[in-house]
């Protein structure tokens, strides 16, 4: 199995843990503030990896063009995060994550158009099956009492997906000729400035004192999982194709759902089970 595929699968595992841990830690915490706290952990992990791989000098050797695309990638990631974590705060993780991961459809299309990656039969078939599985997972909310909330978190999840797809393309362009750990660190610097800028603008920083120890623990663990997911994902992008790596990374949808059923006690439905099966089949085609 190619290294890029193994790294993408590891990224998916850590991404799933990110969503579950964040859902637990974000209870009674402002979602933007929680995002800012998590990003601090990610930044520390990213910098440690730069030190371990002895790439500190490379930070000052990044070209202006690469830096431009990495900064844009960081901004779109920040916007995606803000939408995503607000969505999981007010909606079910098992419903929000599949919508967010629908970014795989747009990412595959953009990789063919912008990056000129070959549209092989297996890649197209796998992408289509994963897309169908994602839309099956979304389903419909039959509980009338939750219609308004459902609509709000669905739109937030959709926006998260759009920004996530832009992140993938911009990161692939910016990461060329740049060490993946260095690229991850640069993007995280942009995200942390963006996230704490939002906190400063909303004046929610004073709420840091009111966050419980339990929430801090899970937010820190969530940040650590995000850091590991990113390191694996962007290393996979450096070695592989966006049209293959991104869909495999989105297998985190299935892992997240399974964990949400066992850990968060969310109830599985026919849609979630059918969607999970389709996504698994699609991912298997991409691995082949």
XYZ file of C-alpha atoms in Angstrom:
288
model
C 0.000 0.000 0.000
C 1.339 3.445 -0.936
C 2.648 5.659 1.874
C 0.216 8.453 0.932
C -2.762 6.090 1.418
C -1.527 4.877 4.815
C -1.013 8.483 5.932
C -4.484 9.447 4.636
C -6.090 6.592 6.612
C -4.241 7.681 9.767
C -5.420 11.252 9.123
C -8.988 9.946 8.925
C -8.660 8.138 12.261
C -7.328 11.208 14.064
C -9.922 13.451 12.377
C -12.690 11.208 13.723
C -11.249 11.434 17.236
C -11.094 15.220 16.794
C -14.837 15.508 16.196
C -15.799 13.231 19.106
C -13.440 14.846 21.623
C -14.456 18.341 20.488
C -18.160 17.516 20.858
C -17.568 16.509 24.482
C -15.282 19.437 25.289
C -17.362 22.111 23.568
C -20.406 21.712 25.858
C -21.231 25.056 27.524
C -18.244 26.684 25.795
C -18.349 29.366 23.089
C -17.513 27.486 19.864
C -15.121 30.167 18.561
C -13.290 30.296 21.896
C -13.037 26.501 21.889
C -11.565 26.634 18.377
C -8.953 29.164 19.525
C -7.973 27.000 22.513
C -7.611 23.887 20.335
C -5.488 25.780 17.808
C -2.896 26.601 20.474
C -2.322 22.868 20.945
C -2.094 22.292 17.183
C 0.463 25.107 16.819
C 2.671 23.677 19.572
C 2.551 20.210 17.964
C 3.313 21.613 14.520
C 6.330 23.560 15.817
C 7.648 20.521 17.704
C 7.513 18.529 14.452
C 9.468 21.280 12.677
C 12.116 21.083 15.418
C 12.239 17.273 15.411
C 12.675 17.129 11.621
C 15.260 19.945 11.792
C 13.366 22.137 9.332
C 13.587 25.462 11.211
C 15.817 26.982 8.518
C 13.267 25.958 5.887
C 10.743 28.338 7.494
C 12.724 31.247 6.065
C 13.255 29.664 2.666
C 9.590 29.382 1.622
C 8.940 31.262 -1.629
C 6.504 34.171 -1.776
C 4.092 32.240 -4.007
C 4.042 29.179 -1.741
C 3.561 31.404 1.314
C 0.644 33.153 -0.403
C -1.214 29.903 -1.044
C -0.435 28.500 2.424
C -1.795 31.672 4.046
C -4.965 31.449 1.943
C -5.233 27.770 2.894
C -4.929 28.725 6.556
C -7.678 31.331 6.243
C -10.094 28.918 4.546
C -9.299 26.328 7.232
C -10.095 28.874 9.923
C -13.446 29.692 8.303
C -14.205 25.980 7.894
C -13.424 25.352 11.568
C -15.606 28.210 12.814
C -18.570 26.870 10.826
C -17.911 23.214 11.714
C -17.511 23.570 15.476
C -20.544 25.836 15.744
C -22.484 23.199 13.791
C -21.491 20.281 16.054
C -22.296 22.391 19.086
C -25.946 22.755 18.053
C -26.401 19.550 16.009
C -25.641 15.812 16.119
C -22.065 14.881 15.236
C -23.306 11.936 13.153
C -25.297 14.373 10.961
C -22.921 17.353 10.825
C -19.741 15.430 9.930
C -21.188 13.758 6.780
C -22.348 17.131 5.435
C -18.989 18.715 6.181
C -17.185 15.854 4.457
C -19.269 16.426 1.312
C -16.348 18.714 0.449
C -14.848 15.601 -1.137
C -17.099 16.095 -4.194
C -15.966 19.653 -4.838
C -12.349 18.786 -4.028
C -12.235 15.973 -6.598
C -13.783 18.211 -9.263
C -11.361 21.052 -8.507
C -8.380 18.660 -8.521
C -9.280 17.623 -12.073
C -9.825 21.204 -13.268
C -7.236 23.220 -11.311
C -4.489 20.668 -10.626
C -4.980 18.711 -13.886
C -4.932 15.367 -12.043
C -6.009 12.375 -14.199
C -9.660 11.373 -13.849
C -9.199 7.585 -13.705
C -12.178 5.228 -13.647
C -11.549 4.082 -10.046
C -11.088 7.629 -8.743
C -14.299 8.850 -10.403
C -16.263 5.754 -9.327
C -14.968 5.957 -5.768
C -15.718 9.676 -5.577
C -19.260 9.205 -6.914
C -20.037 6.370 -4.467
C -18.633 8.362 -1.526
C -20.729 11.361 -2.633
C -23.905 9.271 -2.824
C -23.128 7.778 0.585
C -22.630 11.255 2.036
C -25.993 12.513 0.785
C -27.707 9.340 2.048
C -26.190 10.053 5.468
C -27.589 13.580 5.555
C -31.160 12.309 5.230
C -34.019 14.382 6.601
C -34.789 15.583 10.077
C -38.286 14.352 10.859
C -38.509 15.940 14.282
C -40.577 19.103 13.800
C -39.355 20.579 17.048
C -35.806 20.684 15.696
C -36.497 22.070 12.232
C -35.089 25.543 12.889
C -31.972 24.293 14.668
C -31.485 21.624 12.022
C -31.597 24.180 9.224
C -29.025 26.391 10.937
C -26.464 23.657 11.547
C -26.963 22.204 8.069
C -26.069 25.535 6.454
C -23.054 25.887 8.752
C -21.911 22.379 7.803
C -22.349 23.183 4.087
C -20.204 26.320 4.442
C -17.635 24.269 6.333
C -17.507 21.821 3.402
C -16.996 24.598 0.834
C -14.128 26.178 2.774
C -12.595 22.726 3.412
C -12.503 21.931 -0.318
C -10.770 25.246 -1.032
C -8.298 24.432 1.752
C -7.308 21.161 0.071
C -6.625 22.734 -3.327
C -4.780 25.783 -1.970
C -2.697 23.606 0.359
C -1.696 21.252 -2.478
C -0.505 24.217 -4.554
C 1.333 25.812 -1.628
C 2.944 22.623 -0.364
C 4.929 21.969 -3.556
C 8.672 22.241 -2.793
C 7.849 22.890 0.879
C 8.329 20.386 3.713
C 4.873 19.216 4.857
C 5.654 19.924 8.540
C 6.793 23.456 7.698
C 3.645 23.987 5.622
C 1.458 22.733 8.489
C 3.172 25.121 10.924
C 2.746 28.146 8.619
C -0.938 27.370 8.071
C -1.486 26.914 11.804
C 0.082 30.315 12.557
C -2.464 31.891 10.207
C -5.318 29.937 11.790
C -4.373 30.826 15.363
C -4.189 34.536 14.482
C -7.553 34.237 12.757
C -9.183 32.281 15.612
C -7.941 34.546 18.410
C -8.828 37.587 16.297
C -12.437 36.377 16.318
C -12.260 35.851 20.101
C -10.886 39.378 20.581
C -13.553 40.854 18.289
C -16.359 39.034 20.145
C -14.773 39.815 23.531
C -15.191 36.227 24.703
C -11.649 35.873 26.058
C -12.892 36.537 29.599
C -14.828 33.256 29.402
C -11.555 31.311 29.545
C -11.799 31.374 33.340
C -15.248 29.797 33.287
C -14.288 26.771 31.170
C -14.276 23.630 33.311
C -11.193 21.429 33.702
C -13.076 18.623 31.963
C -13.746 20.804 28.917
C -10.125 21.957 28.823
C -8.906 18.350 28.885
C -11.127 17.289 25.993
C -10.384 20.451 23.977
C -6.653 19.851 24.412
C -7.040 16.188 23.412
C -9.106 17.303 20.427
C -6.385 19.757 19.442
C -3.754 17.019 19.733
C -5.853 14.741 17.507
C -6.214 17.574 14.991
C -2.467 18.139 14.985
C -1.781 14.459 14.300
C -4.471 14.392 11.608
C -2.981 17.425 9.870
C 0.582 16.138 10.007
C -0.525 12.859 8.415
C -2.835 14.529 5.882
C -0.425 17.124 4.536
C 2.375 14.566 4.399
C -0.030 12.413 2.347
C -0.766 15.382 0.052
C 2.950 15.892 -0.483
C 3.353 12.270 -1.648
C 0.010 11.609 -3.330
C -2.799 13.080 -5.434
C -5.505 15.313 -3.958
C -8.229 13.380 -5.829
C -7.184 10.180 -3.987
C -5.868 11.405 -0.625
C -8.820 13.674 0.210
C -11.587 11.056 -0.302
C -9.660 8.493 1.778
C -9.180 11.082 4.516
C -12.958 11.599 4.475
C -13.383 7.972 5.573
C -13.282 9.643 8.991
C -17.037 10.081 8.441
C -17.605 6.368 9.010
C -15.219 6.192 11.965
C -16.844 9.275 13.512
C -20.319 7.792 13.196
C -19.298 4.520 14.802
C -17.667 6.391 17.690
C -20.664 8.710 18.065
C -22.974 5.708 18.439
C -20.829 4.085 21.152
C -19.404 7.123 22.962
C -22.021 9.871 22.468
C -24.949 7.408 22.421
C -26.374 8.911 19.225
C -28.920 6.596 17.607
C -28.049 4.993 14.235
C -30.659 5.171 11.460
C -31.132 3.319 8.187
C -29.649 6.335 6.390
C -26.495 6.437 8.509
C -25.872 2.701 8.131
C -26.504 2.703 4.349
C -24.385 5.820 3.890
C -21.519 4.373 5.921
C -21.515 1.216 3.759
C -21.418 3.265 0.537
C -18.574 5.473 1.798
C -16.615 2.387 2.818
C -17.039 0.872 -0.672
C -16.003 4.150 -2.318
C -12.921 4.426 -0.135
C -11.957 0.824 -0.933
C -12.066 1.636 -4.670
C -9.714 4.579 -4.128
C -7.278 2.439 -2.153
C -7.269 -0.145 -4.965
